[in-house]
Amino acid sequence: PTPFCLLDEVDAPLDEANIGRFNQLVREMAETSQFVLITHNRRTMEVADTLYGITMERAGISKVVAVRLWEAA
């Protein structure tokens, strides 16, 4: 399997039932590959170990924010 997968909003057109199937597939494949998912879907975010967000504290200056979900629980 591919050691690293980058998926950019591939879950956007999926309905609720297929989001569940997609998330299950990602969980299974994550046992042998590493995933970076770009998403706006909260259900997809729930399968992540770490979430990264970009915010602007000041105009024109971006900041990366990371939340490790296993530490936040």
N, CA, C, O and CB atoms as a CASP TS submission, in Angstrom:
PFRMAT TS
TARGET T0000
AUTHOR 0000-0000-0000
METHOD Language model
MODEL 1
PARENT N/A
ATOM      1  N   PRO     1       0.819  -1.211   0.000  1.00  0.00           N
ATOM      2  CA  PRO     1       0.000   0.000   0.000  1.00  0.00           C
ATOM      3  C   PRO     1       0.855   1.264   0.000  1.00  0.00           C
ATOM      4  O   PRO     1       2.025   1.245   0.382  1.00  0.00           O
ATOM      5  CB  PRO     1      -0.928   0.005   1.206  1.00  0.00           C
ATOM      6  N   THR     2       0.253   2.335  -0.428  1.00  0.00           N
ATOM      7  CA  THR     2       0.926   3.625  -0.440  1.00  0.00           C
ATOM      8  C   THR     2       1.190   4.060   0.995  1.00  0.00           C
ATOM      9  O   THR     2       0.278   3.998   1.820  1.00  0.00           O
ATOM     10  CB  THR     2       0.085   4.686  -1.195  1.00  0.00           C
ATOM     11  N   PRO     3       2.407   4.501   1.324  1.00  0.00           N
ATOM     12  CA  PRO     3       2.692   4.892   2.707  1.00  0.00           C
ATOM     13  C   PRO     3       2.055   6.221   3.107  1.00  0.00           C
ATOM     14  O   PRO     3       1.925   6.508   4.297  1.00  0.00           O
ATOM     15  CB  PRO     3       4.177   4.974   2.910  1.00  0.00           C
ATOM     16  N   PHE     4       1.653   7.040   2.123  1.00  0.00           N
ATOM     17  CA  PHE     4       1.153   8.379   2.426  1.00  0.00           C
ATOM     18  C   PHE     4       0.082   8.753   1.402  1.00  0.00           C
ATOM     19  O   PHE     4       0.311   8.639   0.198  1.00  0.00           O
ATOM     20  CB  PHE     4       2.312   9.425   2.424  1.00  0.00           C
ATOM     21  N   CYS     5      -1.085   9.200   1.873  1.00  0.00           N
ATOM     22  CA  CYS     5      -2.178   9.615   0.981  1.00  0.00           C
ATOM     23  C   CYS     5      -2.627  11.020   1.353  1.00  0.00           C
ATOM     24  O   CYS     5      -2.833  11.320   2.529  1.00  0.00           O
ATOM     25  CB  CYS     5      -3.375   8.620   1.060  1.00  0.00           C
ATOM     26  N   LEU     6      -2.778  11.871   0.362  1.00  0.00           N
ATOM     27  CA  LEU     6      -3.289  13.227   0.550  1.00  0.00           C
ATOM     28  C   LEU     6      -4.610  13.325  -0.195  1.00  0.00           C
ATOM     29  O   LEU     6      -4.650  13.168  -1.415  1.00  0.00           O
ATOM     30  CB  LEU     6      -2.266  14.311   0.046  1.00  0.00           C
ATOM     31  N   LEU     7      -5.702  13.585   0.538  1.00  0.00           N
ATOM     32  CA  LEU     7      -7.038  13.660  -0.050  1.00  0.00           C
ATOM     33  C   LEU     7      -7.616  15.042   0.221  1.00  0.00           C
ATOM     34  O   LEU     7      -7.722  15.463   1.373  1.00  0.00           O
ATOM     35  CB  LEU     7      -7.969  12.547   0.519  1.00  0.00           C
ATOM     36  N   ASP     8      -7.988  15.742  -0.838  1.00  0.00           N
ATOM     37  CA  ASP     8      -8.486  17.111  -0.722  1.00  0.00           C
ATOM     38  C   ASP     8      -9.995  17.156  -0.955  1.00  0.00           C
ATOM     39  O   ASP     8     -10.449  17.112  -2.098  1.00  0.00           O
ATOM     40  CB  ASP     8      -7.762  18.036  -1.721  1.00  0.00           C
ATOM     41  N   GLU     9     -10.759  17.243   0.107  1.00  0.00           N
ATOM     42  CA  GLU     9     -12.217  17.371   0.094  1.00  0.00           C
ATOM     43  C   GLU     9     -12.918  16.312  -0.752  1.00  0.00           C
ATOM     44  O   GLU     9     -13.928  16.603  -1.393  1.00  0.00           O
ATOM     45  CB  GLU     9     -12.595  18.729  -0.408  1.00  0.00           C
ATOM     46  N   VAL    10     -12.395  15.096  -0.760  1.00  0.00           N
ATOM     47  CA  VAL    10     -13.030  14.020  -1.528  1.00  0.00           C
ATOM     48  C   VAL    10     -14.369  13.609  -0.932  1.00  0.00           C
ATOM     49  O   VAL    10     -15.177  12.977  -1.612  1.00  0.00           O
ATOM     50  CB  VAL    10     -12.108  12.812  -1.598  1.00  0.00           C
ATOM     51  N   ASP    11     -14.615  13.958   0.326  1.00  0.00           N
ATOM     52  CA  ASP    11     -15.869  13.605   0.988  1.00  0.00           C
ATOM     53  C   ASP    11     -16.975  14.637   0.772  1.00  0.00           C
ATOM     54  O   ASP    11     -18.109  14.408   1.190  1.00  0.00           O
ATOM     55  CB  ASP    11     -15.629  13.431   2.463  1.00  0.00           C
ATOM     56  N   ALA    12     -16.677  15.752   0.138  1.00  0.00           N
ATOM     57  CA  ALA    12     -17.643  16.848  -0.018  1.00  0.00           C
ATOM     58  C   ALA    12     -18.958  16.427  -0.687  1.00  0.00           C
ATOM     59  O   ALA    12     -20.016  16.842  -0.216  1.00  0.00           O
ATOM     60  CB  ALA    12     -17.015  17.956  -0.823  1.00  0.00           C
ATOM     61  N   PRO    13     -18.946  15.630  -1.751  1.00  0.00           N
ATOM     62  CA  PRO    13     -20.221  15.293  -2.396  1.00  0.00           C
ATOM     63  C   PRO    13     -20.970  14.120  -1.751  1.00  0.00           C
ATOM     64  O   PRO    13     -22.051  13.761  -2.216  1.00  0.00           O
ATOM     65  CB  PRO    13     -19.972  14.974  -3.835  1.00  0.00           C
ATOM     66  N   LEU    14     -20.428  13.528  -0.707  1.00  0.00           N
ATOM     67  CA  LEU    14     -21.028  12.326  -0.129  1.00  0.00           C
ATOM     68  C   LEU    14     -22.183  12.653   0.811  1.00  0.00           C
ATOM     69  O   LEU    14     -22.155  13.656   1.525  1.00  0.00           O
ATOM     70  CB  LEU    14     -19.976  11.525   0.614  1.00  0.00           C
ATOM     71  N   ASP    15     -23.215  11.779   0.800  1.00  0.00           N
ATOM     72  CA  ASP    15     -24.313  11.917   1.753  1.00  0.00           C
ATOM     73  C   ASP    15     -23.912  11.253   3.074  1.00  0.00           C
ATOM     74  O   ASP    15     -22.826  10.684   3.180  1.00  0.00           O
ATOM     75  CB  ASP    15     -25.629  11.285   1.186  1.00  0.00           C
ATOM     76  N   GLU    16     -24.791  11.326   4.080  1.00  0.00           N
ATOM     77  CA  GLU    16     -24.451  10.822   5.421  1.00  0.00           C
ATOM     78  C   GLU    16     -24.078   9.343   5.421  1.00  0.00           C
ATOM     79  O   GLU    16     -23.113   8.951   6.078  1.00  0.00           O
ATOM     80  CB  GLU    16     -25.616  11.044   6.367  1.00  0.00           C
ATOM     81  N   ALA    17     -24.827   8.520   4.696  1.00  0.00           N
ATOM     82  CA  ALA    17     -24.532   7.084   4.665  1.00  0.00           C
ATOM     83  C   ALA    17     -23.158   6.822   4.062  1.00  0.00           C
ATOM     84  O   ALA    17     -22.401   5.995   4.570  1.00  0.00           O
ATOM     85  CB  ALA    17     -25.605   6.330   3.868  1.00  0.00           C
ATOM     86  N   ASN    18     -22.840   7.516   2.996  1.00  0.00           N
ATOM     87  CA  ASN    18     -21.552   7.297   2.342  1.00  0.00           C
ATOM     88  C   ASN    18     -20.393   7.937   3.093  1.00  0.00           C
ATOM     89  O   ASN    18     -19.256   7.482   2.966  1.00  0.00           O
ATOM     90  CB  ASN    18     -21.593   7.831   0.936  1.00  0.00           C
ATOM     91  N   ILE    19     -20.654   8.976   3.869  1.00  0.00           N
ATOM     92  CA  ILE    19     -19.601   9.518   4.749  1.00  0.00           C
ATOM     93  C   ILE    19     -19.181   8.443   5.737  1.00  0.00           C
ATOM     94  O   ILE    19     -17.990   8.264   5.993  1.00  0.00           O
ATOM     95  CB  ILE    19     -20.095  10.798   5.508  1.00  0.00           C
ATOM     96  N   GLY    20     -20.148   7.729   6.291  1.00  0.00           N
ATOM     97  CA  GLY    20     -19.833   6.638   7.219  1.00  0.00           C
ATOM     98  C   GLY    20     -18.988   5.562   6.566  1.00  0.00           C
ATOM     99  O   GLY    20     -18.030   5.071   7.164  1.00  0.00           O
ATOM    100  N   ARG    21     -19.337   5.195   5.348  1.00  0.00           N
ATOM    101  CA  ARG    21     -18.559   4.179   4.621  1.00  0.00           C
ATOM    102  C   ARG    21     -17.150   4.681   4.315  1.00  0.00           C
ATOM    103  O   ARG    21     -16.171   3.949   4.464  1.00  0.00           O
ATOM    104  CB  ARG    21     -19.273   3.790   3.311  1.00  0.00           C
ATOM    105  N   PHE    22     -17.063   5.927   3.891  1.00  0.00           N
ATOM    106  CA  PHE    22     -15.761   6.533   3.602  1.00  0.00           C
ATOM    107  C   PHE    22     -14.886   6.548   4.854  1.00  0.00           C
ATOM    108  O   PHE    22     -13.712   6.179   4.800  1.00  0.00           O
ATOM    109  CB  PHE    22     -15.939   7.967   3.058  1.00  0.00           C
ATOM    110  N   ASN    23     -15.455   6.973   5.975  1.00  0.00           N
ATOM    111  CA  ASN    23     -14.691   7.042   7.220  1.00  0.00           C
ATOM    112  C   ASN    23     -14.211   5.663   7.654  1.00  0.00           C
ATOM    113  O   ASN    23     -13.086   5.523   8.133  1.00  0.00           O
ATOM    114  CB  ASN    23     -15.534   7.671   8.325  1.00  0.00           C
ATOM    115  N   GLN    24     -15.049   4.646   7.494  1.00  0.00           N
ATOM    116  CA  GLN    24     -14.651   3.284   7.844  1.00  0.00           C
ATOM    117  C   GLN    24     -13.493   2.826   6.959  1.00  0.00           C
ATOM    118  O   GLN    24     -12.553   2.192   7.439  1.00  0.00           O
ATOM    119  CB  GLN    24     -15.846   2.316   7.708  1.00  0.00           C
ATOM    120  N   LEU    25     -13.563   3.144   5.680  1.00  0.00           N
ATOM    121  CA  LEU    25     -12.485   2.786   4.755  1.00  0.00           C
ATOM    122  C   LEU    25     -11.179   3.472   5.148  1.00  0.00           C
ATOM    123  O   LEU    25     -10.118   2.848   5.127  1.00  0.00           O
ATOM    124  CB  LEU    25     -12.867   3.164   3.314  1.00  0.00           C
ATOM    125  N   VAL    26     -11.253   4.744   5.505  1.00  0.00           N
ATOM    126  CA  VAL    26     -10.052   5.471   5.935  1.00  0.00           C
ATOM    127  C   VAL    26      -9.477   4.833   7.196  1.00  0.00           C
ATOM    128  O   VAL    26      -8.265   4.638   7.293  1.00  0.00           O
ATOM    129  CB  VAL    26     -10.375   6.966   6.187  1.00  0.00           C
ATOM    130  N   ARG    27     -10.336   4.507   8.162  1.00  0.00           N
ATOM    131  CA  ARG    27      -9.857   3.853   9.393  1.00  0.00           C
ATOM    132  C   ARG    27      -9.105   2.565   9.074  1.00  0.00           C
ATOM    133  O   ARG    27      -8.021   2.319   9.603  1.00  0.00           O
ATOM    134  CB  ARG    27     -11.036   3.549  10.338  1.00  0.00           C
ATOM    135  N   GLU    28      -9.694   1.744   8.201  1.00  0.00           N
ATOM    136  CA  GLU    28      -9.064   0.467   7.842  1.00  0.00           C
ATOM    137  C   GLU    28      -7.730   0.686   7.137  1.00  0.00           C
ATOM    138  O   GLU    28      -6.736   0.038   7.466  1.00  0.00           O
ATOM    139  CB  GLU    28      -9.997  -0.357   6.947  1.00  0.00           C
ATOM    140  N   MET    29      -7.709   1.591   6.174  1.00  0.00           N
ATOM    141  CA  MET    29      -6.487   1.821   5.410  1.00  0.00           C
ATOM    142  C   MET    29      -5.421   2.538   6.231  1.00  0.00           C
ATOM    143  O   MET    29      -4.234   2.434   5.924  1.00  0.00           O
ATOM    144  CB  MET    29      -6.799   2.624   4.165  1.00  0.00           C
ATOM    145  N   ALA    30      -5.827   3.261   7.269  1.00  0.00           N
ATOM    146  CA  ALA    30      -4.873   3.987   8.113  1.00  0.00           C
ATOM    147  C   ALA    30      -4.004   3.044   8.944  1.00  0.00           C
ATOM    148  O   ALA    30      -3.017   3.473   9.542  1.00  0.00           O
ATOM    149  CB  ALA    30      -5.615   4.945   9.035  1.00  0.00           C
ATOM    150  N   GLU    31      -4.365   1.776   8.983  1.00  0.00           N
ATOM    151  CA  GLU    31      -3.527   0.807   9.693  1.00  0.00           C
ATOM    152  C   GLU    31      -2.215   0.560   8.956  1.00  0.00           C
ATOM    153  O   GLU    31      -1.222   0.168   9.569  1.00  0.00           O
ATOM    154  CB  GLU    31      -4.278  -0.513   9.875  1.00  0.00           C
ATOM    155  N   THR    32      -2.209   0.787   7.639  1.00  0.00           N
ATOM    156  CA  THR    32      -0.997   0.533   6.851  1.00  0.00           C
ATOM    157  C   THR    32      -0.487   1.758   6.099  1.00  0.00           C
ATOM    158  O   THR    32       0.608   1.728   5.538  1.00  0.00           O
ATOM    159  CB  THR    32      -1.258  -0.570   5.869  1.00  0.00           C
ATOM    160  N   SER    33      -1.272   2.836   6.083  1.00  0.00           N
ATOM    161  CA  SER    33      -0.885   4.059   5.377  1.00  0.00           C
ATOM    162  C   SER    33      -1.196   5.272   6.238  1.00  0.00           C
ATOM    163  O   SER    33      -2.059   5.218   7.114  1.00  0.00           O
ATOM    164  CB  SER    33      -1.610   4.165   4.016  1.00  0.00           C
ATOM    165  N   GLN    34      -0.499   6.350   5.988  1.00  0.00           N
ATOM    166  CA  GLN    34      -0.751   7.608   6.696  1.00  0.00           C
ATOM    167  C   GLN    34      -1.612   8.494   5.805  1.00  0.00           C
ATOM    168  O   GLN    34      -1.389   8.567   4.597  1.00  0.00           O
ATOM    169  CB  GLN    34       0.589   8.329   7.079  1.00  0.00           C
ATOM    170  N   PHE    35      -2.598   9.170   6.400  1.00  0.00           N
ATOM    171  CA  PHE    35      -3.522  10.007   5.638  1.00  0.00           C
ATOM    172  C   PHE    35      -3.462  11.453   6.083  1.00  0.00           C
ATOM    173  O   PHE    35      -3.368  11.754   7.272  1.00  0.00           O
ATOM    174  CB  PHE    35      -4.938   9.488   5.773  1.00  0.00           C
ATOM    175  N   VAL    36      -3.518  12.349   5.094  1.00  0.00           N
ATOM    176  CA  VAL    36      -3.773  13.766   5.328  1.00  0.00           C
ATOM    177  C   VAL    36      -5.055  14.059   4.565  1.00  0.00           C
ATOM    178  O   VAL    36      -5.102  13.936   3.341  1.00  0.00           O
ATOM    179  CB  VAL    36      -2.555  14.702   4.858  1.00  0.00           C
ATOM    180  N   LEU    37      -6.098  14.448   5.300  1.00  0.00           N
ATOM    181  CA  LEU    37      -7.399  14.738   4.697  1.00  0.00           C
ATOM    182  C   LEU    37      -7.704  16.215   4.847  1.00  0.00           C
ATOM    183  O   LEU    37      -7.613  16.763   5.945  1.00  0.00           O
ATOM    184  CB  LEU    37      -8.517  13.883   5.342  1.00  0.00           C
ATOM    185  N   ILE    38      -8.059  16.851   3.765  1.00  0.00           N
ATOM    186  CA  ILE    38      -8.553  18.223   3.812  1.00  0.00           C
ATOM    187  C   ILE    38     -10.067  18.112   3.728  1.00  0.00           C
ATOM    188  O   ILE    38     -10.599  17.593   2.747  1.00  0.00           O
ATOM    189  CB  ILE    38      -7.953  19.127   2.641  1.00  0.00           C
ATOM    190  N   THR    39     -10.770  18.600   4.761  1.00  0.00           N
ATOM    191  CA  THR    39     -12.217  18.428   4.821  1.00  0.00           C
ATOM    192  C   THR    39     -12.871  19.549   5.610  1.00  0.00           C
ATOM    193  O   THR    39     -12.237  20.209   6.434  1.00  0.00           O
ATOM    194  CB  THR    39     -12.567  17.082   5.439  1.00  0.00           C
ATOM    195  N   HIS    40     -14.156  19.749   5.336  1.00  0.00           N
ATOM    196  CA  HIS    40     -14.991  20.638   6.142  1.00  0.00           C
ATOM    197  C   HIS    40     -16.056  19.821   6.866  1.00  0.00           C
ATOM    198  O   HIS    40     -16.883  20.375   7.592  1.00  0.00           O
ATOM    199  CB  HIS    40     -15.648  21.733   5.260  1.00  0.00           C
ATOM    200  N   ASN    41     -16.036  18.501   6.669  1.00  0.00           N
ATOM    201  CA  ASN    41     -17.054  17.622   7.224  1.00  0.00           C
ATOM    202  C   ASN    41     -16.689  17.206   8.649  1.00  0.00           C
ATOM    203  O   ASN    41     -15.638  16.607   8.877  1.00  0.00           O
ATOM    204  CB  ASN    41     -17.235  16.385   6.336  1.00  0.00           C
ATOM    205  N   ARG    42     -17.556  17.525   9.595  1.00  0.00           N
ATOM    206  CA  ARG    42     -17.275  17.212  11.004  1.00  0.00           C
ATOM    207  C   ARG    42     -17.172  15.713  11.256  1.00  0.00           C
ATOM    208  O   ARG    42     -16.361  15.278  12.073  1.00  0.00           O
ATOM    209  CB  ARG    42     -18.357  17.802  11.895  1.00  0.00           C
ATOM    210  N   ARG    43     -17.983  14.922  10.565  1.00  0.00           N
ATOM    211  CA  ARG    43     -17.913  13.468  10.766  1.00  0.00           C
ATOM    212  C   ARG    43     -16.575  12.908  10.296  1.00  0.00           C
ATOM    213  O   ARG    43     -16.043  11.982  10.909  1.00  0.00           O
ATOM    214  CB  ARG    43     -19.060  12.768  10.024  1.00  0.00           C
ATOM    215  N   THR    44     -16.032  13.452   9.229  1.00  0.00           N
ATOM    216  CA  THR    44     -14.719  13.009   8.766  1.00  0.00           C
ATOM    217  C   THR    44     -13.642  13.444   9.753  1.00  0.00           C
ATOM    218  O   THR    44     -12.687  12.704   9.986  1.00  0.00           O
ATOM    219  CB  THR    44     -14.419  13.568   7.359  1.00  0.00           C
ATOM    220  N   MET    45     -13.780  14.618  10.329  1.00  0.00           N
ATOM    221  CA  MET    45     -12.816  15.089  11.328  1.00  0.00           C
ATOM    222  C   MET    45     -12.776  14.170  12.544  1.00  0.00           C
ATOM    223  O   MET    45     -11.740  14.056  13.199  1.00  0.00           O
ATOM    224  CB  MET    45     -13.159  16.513  11.765  1.00  0.00           C
ATOM    225  N   GLU    46     -13.892  13.514  12.851  1.00  0.00           N
ATOM    226  CA  GLU    46     -13.962  12.641  14.021  1.00  0.00           C
ATOM    227  C   GLU    46     -13.048  11.425  13.922  1.00  0.00           C
ATOM    228  O   GLU    46     -12.705  10.845  14.952  1.00  0.00           O
ATOM    229  CB  GLU    46     -15.375  12.182  14.223  1.00  0.00           C
ATOM    230  N   VAL    47     -12.641  11.020  12.725  1.00  0.00           N
ATOM    231  CA  VAL    47     -11.769   9.850  12.590  1.00  0.00           C
ATOM    232  C   VAL    47     -10.286  10.222  12.677  1.00  0.00           C
ATOM    233  O   VAL    47      -9.418   9.350  12.627  1.00  0.00           O
ATOM    234  CB  VAL    47     -12.045   9.147  11.266  1.00  0.00           C
ATOM    235  N   ALA    48     -10.005  11.510  12.808  1.00  0.00           N
ATOM    236  CA  ALA    48      -8.612  11.978  12.828  1.00  0.00           C
ATOM    237  C   ALA    48      -7.961  11.763  14.187  1.00  0.00           C
ATOM    238  O   ALA    48      -8.632  11.758  15.219  1.00  0.00           O
ATOM    239  CB  ALA    48      -8.546  13.455  12.457  1.00  0.00           C
ATOM    240  N   ASP    49      -6.653  11.588  14.170  1.00  0.00           N
ATOM    241  CA  ASP    49      -5.854  11.590  15.399  1.00  0.00           C
ATOM    242  C   ASP    49      -5.461  13.015  15.757  1.00  0.00           C
ATOM    243  O   ASP    49      -5.406  13.380  16.932  1.00  0.00           O
ATOM    244  CB  ASP    49      -4.591  10.705  15.241  1.00  0.00           C
ATOM    245  N   THR    50      -5.190  13.819  14.730  1.00  0.00           N
ATOM    246  CA  THR    50      -4.779  15.214  14.917  1.00  0.00           C
ATOM    247  C   THR    50      -5.497  16.082  13.892  1.00  0.00           C
ATOM    248  O   THR    50      -5.602  15.720  12.720  1.00  0.00           O
ATOM    249  CB  THR    50      -3.230  15.371  14.787  1.00  0.00           C
ATOM    250  N   LEU    51      -5.990  17.233  14.345  1.00  0.00           N
ATOM    251  CA  LEU    51      -6.599  18.216  13.449  1.00  0.00           C
ATOM    252  C   LEU    51      -5.673  19.415  13.345  1.00  0.00           C
ATOM    253  O   LEU    51      -5.127  19.878  14.346  1.00  0.00           O
ATOM    254  CB  LEU    51      -8.012  18.646  13.952  1.00  0.00           C
ATOM    255  N   TYR    52      -5.501  19.911  12.133  1.00  0.00           N
ATOM    256  CA  TYR    52      -4.723  21.123  11.903  1.00  0.00           C
ATOM    257  C   TYR    52      -5.656  22.164  11.310  1.00  0.00           C
ATOM    258  O   TYR    52      -6.442  21.865  10.412  1.00  0.00           O
ATOM    259  CB  TYR    52      -3.498  20.856  10.963  1.00  0.00           C
ATOM    260  N   GLY    53      -5.567  23.373  11.809  1.00  0.00           N
ATOM    261  CA  GLY    53      -6.367  24.469  11.282  1.00  0.00           C
ATOM    262  C   GLY    53      -5.480  25.663  11.019  1.00  0.00           C
ATOM    263  O   GLY    53      -4.403  25.796  11.599  1.00  0.00           O
ATOM    264  N   ILE    54      -5.940  26.522  10.145  1.00  0.00           N
ATOM    265  CA  ILE    54      -5.223  27.757   9.836  1.00  0.00           C
ATOM    266  C   ILE    54      -6.110  28.911  10.274  1.00  0.00           C
ATOM    267  O   ILE    54      -7.287  28.967   9.919  1.00  0.00           O
ATOM    268  CB  ILE    54      -4.860  27.857   8.303  1.00  0.00           C
ATOM    269  N   THR    55      -5.549  29.822  11.037  1.00  0.00           N
ATOM    270  CA  THR    55      -6.295  30.981  11.508  1.00  0.00           C
ATOM    271  C   THR    55      -5.455  32.233  11.305  1.00  0.00           C
ATOM    272  O   THR    55      -4.242  32.151  11.112  1.00  0.00           O
ATOM    273  CB  THR    55      -6.691  30.819  12.997  1.00  0.00           C
ATOM    274  N   MET    56      -6.095  33.378  11.348  1.00  0.00           N
ATOM    275  CA  MET    56      -5.376  34.645  11.248  1.00  0.00           C
ATOM    276  C   MET    56      -5.564  35.407  12.548  1.00  0.00           C
ATOM    277  O   MET    56      -6.652  35.907  12.836  1.00  0.00           O
ATOM    278  CB  MET    56      -5.871  35.485  10.029  1.00  0.00           C
ATOM    279  N   GLU    57      -4.488  35.494  13.336  1.00  0.00           N
ATOM    280  CA  GLU    57      -4.551  36.269  14.575  1.00  0.00           C
ATOM    281  C   GLU    57      -4.501  37.761  14.280  1.00  0.00           C
ATOM    282  O   GLU    57      -5.148  38.569  14.947  1.00  0.00           O
ATOM    283  CB  GLU    57      -3.403  35.878  15.513  1.00  0.00           C
ATOM    284  N   ARG    58      -3.718  38.102  13.265  1.00  0.00           N
ATOM    285  CA  ARG    58      -3.613  39.491  12.808  1.00  0.00           C
ATOM    286  C   ARG    58      -3.761  39.504  11.296  1.00  0.00           C
ATOM    287  O   ARG    58      -3.469  38.510  10.631  1.00  0.00           O
ATOM    288  CB  ARG    58      -2.255  40.141  13.245  1.00  0.00           C
ATOM    289  N   ALA    59      -4.204  40.608  10.761  1.00  0.00           N
ATOM    290  CA  ALA    59      -4.414  40.714   9.317  1.00  0.00           C
ATOM    291  C   ALA    59      -3.151  40.344   8.547  1.00  0.00           C
ATOM    292  O   ALA    59      -2.083  40.914   8.774  1.00  0.00           O
ATOM    293  CB  ALA    59      -4.857  42.132   8.946  1.00  0.00           C
ATOM    294  N   GLY    60      -3.284  39.386   7.639  1.00  0.00           N
ATOM    295  CA  GLY    60      -2.174  39.000   6.784  1.00  0.00           C
ATOM    296  C   GLY    60      -1.181  38.033   7.402  1.00  0.00           C
ATOM    297  O   GLY    60      -0.207  37.660   6.749  1.00  0.00           O
ATOM    298  N   ILE    61      -1.401  37.613   8.651  1.00  0.00           N
ATOM    299  CA  ILE    61      -0.471  36.694   9.313  1.00  0.00           C
ATOM    300  C   ILE    61      -1.225  35.429   9.697  1.00  0.00           C
ATOM    301  O   ILE    61      -2.076  35.447  10.587  1.00  0.00           O
ATOM    302  CB  ILE    61       0.181  37.356  10.571  1.00  0.00           C
ATOM    303  N   SER    62      -0.907  34.331   9.020  1.00  0.00           N
ATOM    304  CA  SER    62      -1.566  33.053   9.282  1.00  0.00           C
ATOM    305  C   SER    62      -0.838  32.288  10.373  1.00  0.00           C
ATOM    306  O   SER    62       0.373  32.422  10.551  1.00  0.00           O
ATOM    307  CB  SER    62      -1.639  32.210   8.004  1.00  0.00           C
ATOM    308  N   LYS    63      -1.601  31.483  11.100  1.00  0.00           N
ATOM    309  CA  LYS    63      -1.032  30.663  12.162  1.00  0.00           C
ATOM    310  C   LYS    63      -1.634  29.265  12.065  1.00  0.00           C
ATOM    311  O   LYS    63      -2.839  29.117  11.864  1.00  0.00           O
ATOM    312  CB  LYS    63      -1.296  31.294  13.568  1.00  0.00           C
ATOM    313  N   VAL    64      -0.793  28.237  12.207  1.00  0.00           N
ATOM    314  CA  VAL    64      -1.251  26.853  12.211  1.00  0.00           C
ATOM    315  C   VAL    64      -1.564  26.455  13.647  1.00  0.00           C
ATOM    316  O   VAL    64      -0.767  26.679  14.558  1.00  0.00           O
ATOM    317  CB  VAL    64      -0.185  25.899  11.584  1.00  0.00           C
ATOM    318  N   VAL    65      -2.738  25.862  13.830  1.00  0.00           N
ATOM    319  CA  VAL    65      -3.163  25.389  15.147  1.00  0.00           C
ATOM    320  C   VAL    65      -3.367  23.882  15.048  1.00  0.00           C
ATOM    321  O   VAL    65      -4.050  23.411  14.139  1.00  0.00           O
ATOM    322  CB  VAL    65      -4.479  26.117  15.631  1.00  0.00           C
ATOM    323  N   ALA    66      -2.785  23.121  15.969  1.00  0.00           N
ATOM    324  CA  ALA    66      -2.931  21.667  15.971  1.00  0.00           C
ATOM    325  C   ALA    66      -3.630  21.225  17.250  1.00  0.00           C
ATOM    326  O   ALA    66      -3.360  21.738  18.336  1.00  0.00           O
ATOM    327  CB  ALA    66      -1.553  20.972  15.834  1.00  0.00           C
ATOM    328  N   VAL    67      -4.541  20.253  17.095  1.00  0.00           N
ATOM    329  CA  VAL    67      -5.220  19.652  18.241  1.00  0.00           C
ATOM    330  C   VAL    67      -5.070  18.148  18.106  1.00  0.00           C
ATOM    331  O   VAL    67      -5.556  17.557  17.141  1.00  0.00           O
ATOM    332  CB  VAL    67      -6.738  20.077  18.319  1.00  0.00           C
ATOM    333  N   ARG    68      -4.406  17.531  19.060  1.00  0.00           N
ATOM    334  CA  ARG    68      -4.276  16.073  19.083  1.00  0.00           C
ATOM    335  C   ARG    68      -5.479  15.543  19.852  1.00  0.00           C
ATOM    336  O   ARG    68      -5.597  15.763  21.058  1.00  0.00           O
ATOM    337  CB  ARG    68      -2.904  15.605  19.742  1.00  0.00           C
ATOM    338  N   LEU    69      -6.362  14.853  19.161  1.00  0.00           N
ATOM    339  CA  LEU    69      -7.646  14.475  19.745  1.00  0.00           C
ATOM    340  C   LEU    69      -7.506  13.501  20.900  1.00  0.00           C
ATOM    341  O   LEU    69      -8.303  13.544  21.837  1.00  0.00           O
ATOM    342  CB  LEU    69      -8.527  13.874  18.692  1.00  0.00           C
ATOM    343  N   TRP    70      -6.518  12.629  20.857  1.00  0.00           N
ATOM    344  CA  TRP    70      -6.353  11.687  21.961  1.00  0.00           C
ATOM    345  C   TRP    70      -5.899  12.402  23.227  1.00  0.00           C
ATOM    346  O   TRP    70      -6.146  11.905  24.325  1.00  0.00           O
ATOM    347  CB  TRP    70      -5.349  10.596  21.587  1.00  0.00           C
ATOM    348  N   GLU    71      -5.244  13.553  23.106  1.00  0.00           N
ATOM    349  CA  GLU    71      -4.851  14.345  24.278  1.00  0.00           C
ATOM    350  C   GLU    71      -6.007  15.199  24.774  1.00  0.00           C
ATOM    351  O   GLU    71      -6.107  15.471  25.970  1.00  0.00           O
ATOM    352  CB  GLU    71      -3.650  15.236  23.947  1.00  0.00           C
ATOM    353  N   ALA    72      -6.884  15.626  23.862  1.00  0.00           N
ATOM    354  CA  ALA    72      -7.994  16.513  24.217  1.00  0.00           C
ATOM    355  C   ALA    72      -9.127  15.757  24.898  1.00  0.00           C
ATOM    356  O   ALA    72      -9.951  16.367  25.581  1.00  0.00           O
ATOM    357  CB  ALA    72      -8.521  17.220  22.976  1.00  0.00           C
ATOM    358  N   ALA    73      -9.182  14.453  24.725  1.00  0.00           N
ATOM    359  CA  ALA    73     -10.296  13.662  25.286  1.00  0.00           C
ATOM    360  C   ALA    73     -10.176  13.484  26.779  1.00  0.00           C
ATOM    361  O   ALA    73     -11.030  12.846  27.396  1.00  0.00           O
ATOM    362  CB  ALA    73     -10.365  12.300  24.627  1.00  0.00           C
TER
END
